[in-house]
PDB file of C-alpha atoms in Angstrom:
ATOM      1  CA  MET A 988      62.390 379.388  97.178  1.00  0.00           C
ATOM      2  CA  SER A 989      62.927 375.644  96.873  1.00  0.00           C
ATOM      3  CA  GLU A 990      60.885 373.757  94.375  1.00  0.00           C
ATOM      4  CA  PRO A 991      58.308 371.289  95.602  1.00  0.00           C
ATOM      5  CA  THR A 992      59.441 367.746  96.019  1.00  0.00           C
ATOM      6  CA  GLU A 993      57.835 365.300  93.577  1.00  0.00           C
ATOM      7  CA  LYS A 994      55.998 362.409  95.092  1.00  0.00           C
ATOM      8  CA  PRO A 995      57.348 359.054  94.169  1.00  0.00           C
ATOM      9  CA  GLN A 996      55.457 357.103  91.576  1.00  0.00           C
ATOM     10  CA  ARG A 997      52.942 354.814  93.230  1.00  0.00           C
ATOM     11  CA  LEU A 998      53.056 351.019  92.578  1.00  0.00           C
ATOM     12  CA  LYS A 999      49.864 349.886  90.884  1.00  0.00           C
ATOM     13  CA  VAL A1000      48.571 346.710  92.463  1.00  0.00           C
ATOM     14  CA  ILE A1001      45.692 344.296  91.994  1.00  0.00           C
ATOM     15  CA  VAL A1002      44.331 342.281  94.950  1.00  0.00           C
ATOM     16  CA  ALA A1003      42.968 338.883  93.842  1.00  0.00           C
ATOM     17  CA  ASP A1004      40.860 336.718  96.311  1.00  0.00           C
ATOM     18  CA  ASP A1005      37.645 334.946  95.832  1.00  0.00           C
ATOM     19  CA  GLN A1006      36.515 336.022  99.318  1.00  0.00           C
ATOM     20  CA  ALA A1007      35.129 339.503  99.429  1.00  0.00           C
ATOM     21  CA  ALA A1008      35.633 339.487 103.237  1.00  0.00           C
ATOM     22  CA  VAL A1009      39.475 339.115 102.570  1.00  0.00           C
ATOM     23  CA  ARG A1010      39.726 340.995  99.259  1.00  0.00           C
ATOM     24  CA  GLU A1011      38.126 344.324 100.265  1.00  0.00           C
ATOM     25  CA  PRO A1012      39.664 344.965 103.691  1.00  0.00           C
ATOM     26  CA  LEU A1013      43.103 343.967 102.331  1.00  0.00           C
ATOM     27  CA  ALA A1014      42.689 346.422  99.436  1.00  0.00           C
ATOM     28  CA  ALA A1015      41.665 349.107 101.865  1.00  0.00           C
ATOM     29  CA  VAL A1016      44.664 348.492 104.071  1.00  0.00           C
ATOM     30  CA  LEU A1017      47.186 348.474 101.248  1.00  0.00           C
ATOM     31  CA  ALA A1018      45.724 351.744 100.002  1.00  0.00           C
ATOM     32  CA  LEU A1019      46.924 353.431 103.292  1.00  0.00           C
ATOM     33  CA  SER A1020      50.544 353.122 102.020  1.00  0.00           C
ATOM     34  CA  GLU A1021      51.599 356.239 100.162  1.00  0.00           C
ATOM     35  CA  ASP A1022      53.481 354.310  97.428  1.00  0.00           C
ATOM     36  CA  ILE A1023      50.749 351.879  96.570  1.00  0.00           C
ATOM     37  CA  GLU A1024      47.628 352.304  94.489  1.00  0.00           C
ATOM     38  CA  VAL A1025      45.188 349.429  94.422  1.00  0.00           C
ATOM     39  CA  VAL A1026      43.865 349.696  90.854  1.00  0.00           C
ATOM     40  CA  ALA A1027      41.539 346.706  90.913  1.00  0.00           C
ATOM     41  CA  ALA A1028      40.187 343.890  93.148  1.00  0.00           C
ATOM     42  CA  ALA A1029      39.554 340.517  91.424  1.00  0.00           C
ATOM     43  CA  ALA A1030      37.619 337.350  92.494  1.00  0.00           C
ATOM     44  CA  ASP A1031      39.466 334.987  90.205  1.00  0.00           C
ATOM     45  CA  GLY A1032      42.233 334.629  87.748  1.00  0.00           C
ATOM     46  CA  ALA A1033      40.153 335.503  84.785  1.00  0.00           C
ATOM     47  CA  GLU A1034      39.388 338.879  86.342  1.00  0.00           C
ATOM     48  CA  VAL A1035      43.101 339.393  87.041  1.00  0.00           C
ATOM     49  CA  LEU A1036      43.967 338.825  83.369  1.00  0.00           C
ATOM     50  CA  ALA A1037      41.235 341.142  82.224  1.00  0.00           C
ATOM     51  CA  ALA A1038      42.309 343.947  84.650  1.00  0.00           C
ATOM     52  CA  VAL A1039      45.992 343.640  83.693  1.00  0.00           C
ATOM     53  CA  ALA A1040      45.103 343.714  79.994  1.00  0.00           C
ATOM     54  CA  GLY A1041      43.340 347.029  80.566  1.00  0.00           C
ATOM     55  CA  ALA A1042      45.944 348.810  82.645  1.00  0.00           C
ATOM     56  CA  SER A1043      49.618 348.983  83.557  1.00  0.00           C
ATOM     57  CA  VAL A1044      50.058 346.964  86.670  1.00  0.00           C
ATOM     58  CA  ASP A1045      53.230 346.478  88.783  1.00  0.00           C
ATOM     59  CA  VAL A1046      52.119 343.673  91.175  1.00  0.00           C
ATOM     60  CA  VAL A1047      49.297 341.169  91.544  1.00  0.00           C
ATOM     61  CA  LEU A1048      48.689 340.006  95.161  1.00  0.00           C
ATOM     62  CA  MET A1049      47.327 336.612  94.200  1.00  0.00           C
ATOM     63  CA  ASP A1050      45.361 333.972  96.245  1.00  0.00           C
ATOM     64  CA  LEU A1051      45.815 330.381  94.953  1.00  0.00           C
ATOM     65  CA  ARG A1052      42.395 328.697  95.364  1.00  0.00           C
ATOM     66  CA  MET A1053      39.889 330.670  93.209  1.00  0.00           C
ATOM     67  CA  PRO A1054      37.034 329.501  91.007  1.00  0.00           C
ATOM     68  CA  GLU A1055      37.010 329.882  87.237  1.00  0.00           C
ATOM     69  CA  MET A1056      40.835 330.282  86.980  1.00  0.00           C
ATOM     70  CA  ASP A1057      43.028 329.517  89.960  1.00  0.00           C
ATOM     71  CA  GLY A1058      46.029 331.516  91.105  1.00  0.00           C
ATOM     72  CA  ILE A1059      48.495 329.047  89.680  1.00  0.00           C
ATOM     73  CA  GLU A1060      47.068 329.258  86.076  1.00  0.00           C
ATOM     74  CA  ALA A1061      46.590 333.021  86.341  1.00  0.00           C
ATOM     75  CA  THR A1062      50.333 333.414  87.441  1.00  0.00           C
ATOM     76  CA  ARG A1063      51.501 331.213  84.549  1.00  0.00           C
ATOM     77  CA  ARG A1064      49.499 333.342  82.112  1.00  0.00           C
ATOM     78  CA  LEU A1065      50.787 336.524  83.468  1.00  0.00           C
ATOM     79  CA  SER A1066      54.276 335.393  83.311  1.00  0.00           C
ATOM     80  CA  GLU A1067      53.896 334.538  79.689  1.00  0.00           C
ATOM     81  CA  GLU A1068      51.646 337.513  78.558  1.00  0.00           C
ATOM     82  CA  HIS A1069      52.678 340.268  80.991  1.00  0.00           C
ATOM     83  CA  PRO A1070      56.149 339.511  82.270  1.00  0.00           C
ATOM     84  CA  GLU A1071      56.465 343.120  83.483  1.00  0.00           C
ATOM     85  CA  THR A1072      53.752 342.393  86.035  1.00  0.00           C
ATOM     86  CA  ALA A1073      55.091 340.617  89.295  1.00  0.00           C
ATOM     87  CA  VAL A1074      53.004 338.089  91.229  1.00  0.00           C
ATOM     88  CA  VAL A1075      53.131 337.775  94.994  1.00  0.00           C
ATOM     89  CA  VAL A1076      51.097 334.819  96.293  1.00  0.00           C
ATOM     90  CA  LEU A1077      49.178 335.393  99.468  1.00  0.00           C
ATOM     91  CA  THR A1078      47.400 332.232 100.554  1.00  0.00           C
ATOM     92  CA  THR A1079      46.530 330.046 103.434  1.00  0.00           C
ATOM     93  CA  PHE A1080      48.246 327.096 101.839  1.00  0.00           C
ATOM     94  CA  ALA A1081      51.994 326.486 102.572  1.00  0.00           C
ATOM     95  CA  ASP A1082      52.239 322.838 101.349  1.00  0.00           C
ATOM     96  CA  ASP A1083      55.100 321.837  99.130  1.00  0.00           C
ATOM     97  CA  ASP A1084      53.009 321.267  96.035  1.00  0.00           C
ATOM     98  CA  SER A1085      51.445 324.732  96.247  1.00  0.00           C
ATOM     99  CA  ILE A1086      54.717 326.462  96.913  1.00  0.00           C
ATOM    100  CA  LEU A1087      56.603 324.765  94.050  1.00  0.00           C
ATOM    101  CA  ALA A1088      53.726 325.074  91.645  1.00  0.00           C
ATOM    102  CA  ALA A1089      53.472 328.792  92.299  1.00  0.00           C
ATOM    103  CA  LEU A1090      57.271 329.424  91.990  1.00  0.00           C
ATOM    104  CA  SER A1091      57.425 327.333  88.891  1.00  0.00           C
ATOM    105  CA  ALA A1092      54.514 329.331  87.316  1.00  0.00           C
ATOM    106  CA  GLY A1093      56.502 332.545  87.873  1.00  0.00           C
ATOM    107  CA  ALA A1094      55.543 333.939  91.236  1.00  0.00           C
ATOM    108  CA  ARG A1095      58.164 336.359  92.608  1.00  0.00           C
ATOM    109  CA  GLY A1096      57.006 336.070  96.223  1.00  0.00           C
ATOM    110  CA  TYR A1097      55.044 333.702  98.512  1.00  0.00           C
ATOM    111  CA  LEU A1098      53.387 334.691 101.647  1.00  0.00           C
ATOM    112  CA  THR A1099      50.942 332.963 103.965  1.00  0.00           C
ATOM    113  CA  LYS A1100      47.855 334.905 105.235  1.00  0.00           C
ATOM    114  CA  ASN A1101      49.618 334.993 108.698  1.00  0.00           C
ATOM    115  CA  ALA A1102      51.779 337.798 107.179  1.00  0.00           C
ATOM    116  CA  GLY A1103      51.254 341.238 108.608  1.00  0.00           C
ATOM    117  CA  ARG A1104      50.501 344.512 106.650  1.00  0.00           C
ATOM    118  CA  GLN A1105      54.103 345.564 106.667  1.00  0.00           C
ATOM    119  CA  ASP A1106      55.340 342.178 105.469  1.00  0.00           C
ATOM    120  CA  ILE A1107      52.899 342.257 102.537  1.00  0.00           C
ATOM    121  CA  VAL A1108      53.862 345.778 101.698  1.00  0.00           C
ATOM    122  CA  ARG A1109      57.602 344.950 101.692  1.00  0.00           C
ATOM    123  CA  ALA A1110      56.913 341.908  99.522  1.00  0.00           C
ATOM    124  CA  ILE A1111      55.031 344.123  97.069  1.00  0.00           C
ATOM    125  CA  ARG A1112      57.846 346.668  96.951  1.00  0.00           C
ATOM    126  CA  ALA A1113      60.532 343.935  96.539  1.00  0.00           C
ATOM    127  CA  ALA A1114      58.570 342.143  93.819  1.00  0.00           C
ATOM    128  CA  ALA A1115      58.155 345.421  91.886  1.00  0.00           C
ATOM    129  CA  ALA A1116      61.963 345.861  92.152  1.00  0.00           C
ATOM    130  CA  GLY A1117      62.598 342.483  90.671  1.00  0.00           C
ATOM    131  CA  GLN A1118      63.348 340.758  93.990  1.00  0.00           C
ATOM    132  CA  SER A1119      61.907 337.591  95.508  1.00  0.00           C
ATOM    133  CA  VAL A1120      60.347 337.401  99.031  1.00  0.00           C
ATOM    134  CA  LEU A1121      59.450 334.149 100.692  1.00  0.00           C
ATOM    135  CA  ASP A1122      57.594 333.800 104.036  1.00  0.00           C
ATOM    136  CA  ARG A1123      59.921 332.158 106.665  1.00  0.00           C
ATOM    137  CA  GLU A1124      57.541 329.167 106.870  1.00  0.00           C
ATOM    138  CA  VAL A1125      57.576 328.864 103.022  1.00  0.00           C
ATOM    139  CA  GLN A1126      61.317 329.281 102.878  1.00  0.00           C
ATOM    140  CA  ASP A1127      61.856 326.522 105.462  1.00  0.00           C
ATOM    141  CA  ARG A1128      59.620 324.095 103.625  1.00  0.00           C
ATOM    142  CA  LEU A1129      61.256 324.942 100.327  1.00  0.00           C
ATOM    143  CA  LEU A1130      64.718 324.280 101.773  1.00  0.00           C
ATOM    144  CA  ALA A1131      63.589 321.031 103.336  1.00  0.00           C
ATOM    145  CA  THR A1132      62.165 319.943 100.059  1.00  0.00           C
ATOM    146  CA  VAL A1133      65.271 320.697  98.105  1.00  0.00           C
ATOM    147  CA  ARG A1134      67.541 319.021 100.555  1.00  0.00           C
ATOM    148  CA  THR A1135      65.618 315.811 100.226  1.00  0.00           C
ATOM    149  CA  ARG A1136      65.930 315.776  96.428  1.00  0.00           C
ATOM    150  CA  PRO A1137      69.030 314.516  94.674  1.00  0.00           C
ATOM    151  CA  SER A1138      71.022 317.123  92.777  1.00  0.00           C
ATOM    152  CA  SER A1139      70.998 317.041  89.104  1.00  0.00           C
ATOM    153  CA  PRO A1140      74.080 317.117  86.946  1.00  0.00           C
ATOM    154  CA  GLY A1141      72.669 320.041  85.062  1.00  0.00           C
ATOM    155  CA  GLN A1142      72.586 322.083  88.212  1.00  0.00           C
ATOM    156  CA  SER A1143      76.299 322.478  88.528  1.00  0.00           C
ATOM    157  CA  LEU A1144      77.582 326.070  88.768  1.00  0.00           C
ATOM    158  CA  PRO A1145      79.573 327.689  85.959  1.00  0.00           C
ATOM    159  CA  ALA A1146      83.363 327.872  86.601  1.00  0.00           C
ATOM    160  CA  ASP A1147      83.487 331.643  85.930  1.00  0.00           C
ATOM    161  CA  LEU A1148      81.587 332.602  89.070  1.00  0.00           C
ATOM    162  CA  THR A1149      83.876 334.784  91.201  1.00  0.00           C
ATOM    163  CA  PRO A1150      84.591 333.979  94.825  1.00  0.00           C
ATOM    164  CA  ARG A1151      82.391 336.853  95.828  1.00  0.00           C
ATOM    165  CA  GLU A1152      79.443 335.703  93.688  1.00  0.00           C
ATOM    166  CA  ARG A1153      79.714 332.253  95.271  1.00  0.00           C
ATOM    167  CA  GLU A1154      79.623 333.970  98.726  1.00  0.00           C
ATOM    168  CA  VAL A1155      76.624 335.791  97.771  1.00  0.00           C
ATOM    169  CA  LEU A1156      74.874 332.641  96.414  1.00  0.00           C
ATOM    170  CA  THR A1157      75.749 330.723  99.627  1.00  0.00           C
ATOM    171  CA  LEU A1158      74.122 333.485 101.727  1.00  0.00           C
ATOM    172  CA  ILE A1159      71.032 333.557  99.538  1.00  0.00           C
ATOM    173  CA  GLY A1160      70.799 329.678  99.994  1.00  0.00           C
ATOM    174  CA  GLN A1161      70.885 330.291 103.775  1.00  0.00           C
ATOM    175  CA  GLY A1162      67.811 332.536 103.355  1.00  0.00           C
ATOM    176  CA  LEU A1163      69.513 335.912 104.018  1.00  0.00           C
ATOM    177  CA  PRO A1164      67.904 339.056 102.414  1.00  0.00           C
ATOM    178  CA  ASN A1165      70.076 341.541 100.523  1.00  0.00           C
ATOM    179  CA  ARG A1166      70.597 343.841 103.641  1.00  0.00           C
ATOM    180  CA  ALA A1167      71.806 341.029 105.719  1.00  0.00           C
ATOM    181  CA  ILE A1168      74.087 339.800 103.025  1.00  0.00           C
ATOM    182  CA  ALA A1169      75.498 343.346 102.633  1.00  0.00           C
ATOM    183  CA  GLN A1170      76.101 343.509 106.470  1.00  0.00           C
ATOM    184  CA  GLN A1171      77.805 340.171 106.556  1.00  0.00           C
ATOM    185  CA  LEU A1172      80.159 340.816 103.593  1.00  0.00           C
ATOM    186  CA  PHE A1173      80.720 344.561 104.597  1.00  0.00           C
ATOM    187  CA  ILE A1174      79.608 345.796 101.196  1.00  0.00           C
ATOM    188  CA  SER A1175      76.657 348.019 100.138  1.00  0.00           C
ATOM    189  CA  GLU A1176      73.229 346.669  99.172  1.00  0.00           C
ATOM    190  CA  ALA A1177      73.867 348.159  95.683  1.00  0.00           C
ATOM    191  CA  THR A1178      76.981 345.976  95.321  1.00  0.00           C
ATOM    192  CA  VAL A1179      75.009 342.917  96.539  1.00  0.00           C
ATOM    193  CA  LYS A1180      72.378 343.575  93.823  1.00  0.00           C
ATOM    194  CA  THR A1181      75.284 343.799  91.257  1.00  0.00           C
ATOM    195  CA  HIS A1182      76.648 340.583  92.340  1.00  0.00           C
ATOM    196  CA  ILE A1183      73.175 338.946  92.314  1.00  0.00           C
ATOM    197  CA  ASN A1184      72.465 340.216  88.764  1.00  0.00           C
ATOM    198  CA  ASN A1185      75.946 338.890  87.527  1.00  0.00           C
ATOM    199  CA  LEU A1186      75.600 335.425  89.037  1.00  0.00           C
ATOM    200  CA  PHE A1187      71.965 334.973  88.025  1.00  0.00           C
ATOM    201  CA  ALA A1188      73.144 335.818  84.322  1.00  0.00           C
ATOM    202  CA  LYS A1189      76.147 333.508  84.539  1.00  0.00           C
ATOM    203  CA  ALA A1190      74.224 330.480  86.072  1.00  0.00           C
ATOM    204  CA  ASP A1191      71.033 331.074  84.246  1.00  0.00           C
ATOM    205  CA  ILE A1192      69.152 331.434  87.505  1.00  0.00           C
ATOM    206  CA  ARG A1193      65.575 332.612  87.146  1.00  0.00           C
ATOM    207  CA  ASP A1194      64.788 334.167  90.581  1.00  0.00           C
ATOM    208  CA  ARG A1195      65.619 334.039  94.200  1.00  0.00           C
ATOM    209  CA  ALA A1196      63.820 330.789  94.797  1.00  0.00           C
ATOM    210  CA  ASP A1197      65.718 329.157  91.958  1.00  0.00           C
ATOM    211  CA  ALA A1198      68.936 330.576  93.516  1.00  0.00           C
ATOM    212  CA  VAL A1199      68.146 328.865  96.798  1.00  0.00           C
ATOM    213  CA  ARG A1200      67.551 325.490  95.008  1.00  0.00           C
ATOM    214  CA  ARG A1201      70.942 325.915  92.980  1.00  0.00           C
ATOM    215  CA  ALA A1202      72.877 326.858  96.091  1.00  0.00           C
ATOM    216  CA  LEU A1203      71.581 323.776  98.031  1.00  0.00           C
ATOM    217  CA  ALA A1204      72.117 321.445  94.948  1.00  0.00           C
ATOM    218  CA  ALA A1205      75.790 322.708  94.656  1.00  0.00           C
ATOM    219  CA  GLY A1206      76.371 322.077  98.398  1.00  0.00           C
ATOM    220  CA  LEU A1207      76.866 325.894  99.209  1.00  0.00           C
ATOM    221  CA  ALA A1208      74.080 326.082 101.835  1.00  0.00           C
TER     222      ALA A1208
END
């Protein structure tokens, strides 16, 4: 008789939005995913911090405009005090200032509220795995913003990047996810992740959004 298969550990998620009409249905929809457990719903950043302090949380799905403490400040505090907890921004705002402020504060993903359930679930899973996910509209605005800014001398890439690592960085700069990079380079996704880890360490790249900026600044994308 075969032994029963263990169920995968569920990702513990907090939904933060000041509007109950958004927060509660979103929490209910996410709870339909077998690998996600919504452990709390918060109306502002202060409630998020309190909930994370009292439990182990993998991902916070964070609105930006909230009373008491907004999503930017809550993200910054989480990055400093609970770096093991990833933040995925889910907001109606896709302006340059909001995007850059959220990513600078430490958000690992940024989606607009036009995103569907599957897009949100994928972003949560990716953030929990240490990857960054940007909404296509957000990605396009970020790329446009970076292209209009002069590159900084401090943004040059280290000489010891391998040709393959440069290829991977180029494709990240073009907005390709890991699966598409693997297909284009005829390598496995696991190998792509290894190259990404190596180039991030060598070039002191913080996250995928930072990688996009560095690729553009270096003229690779």
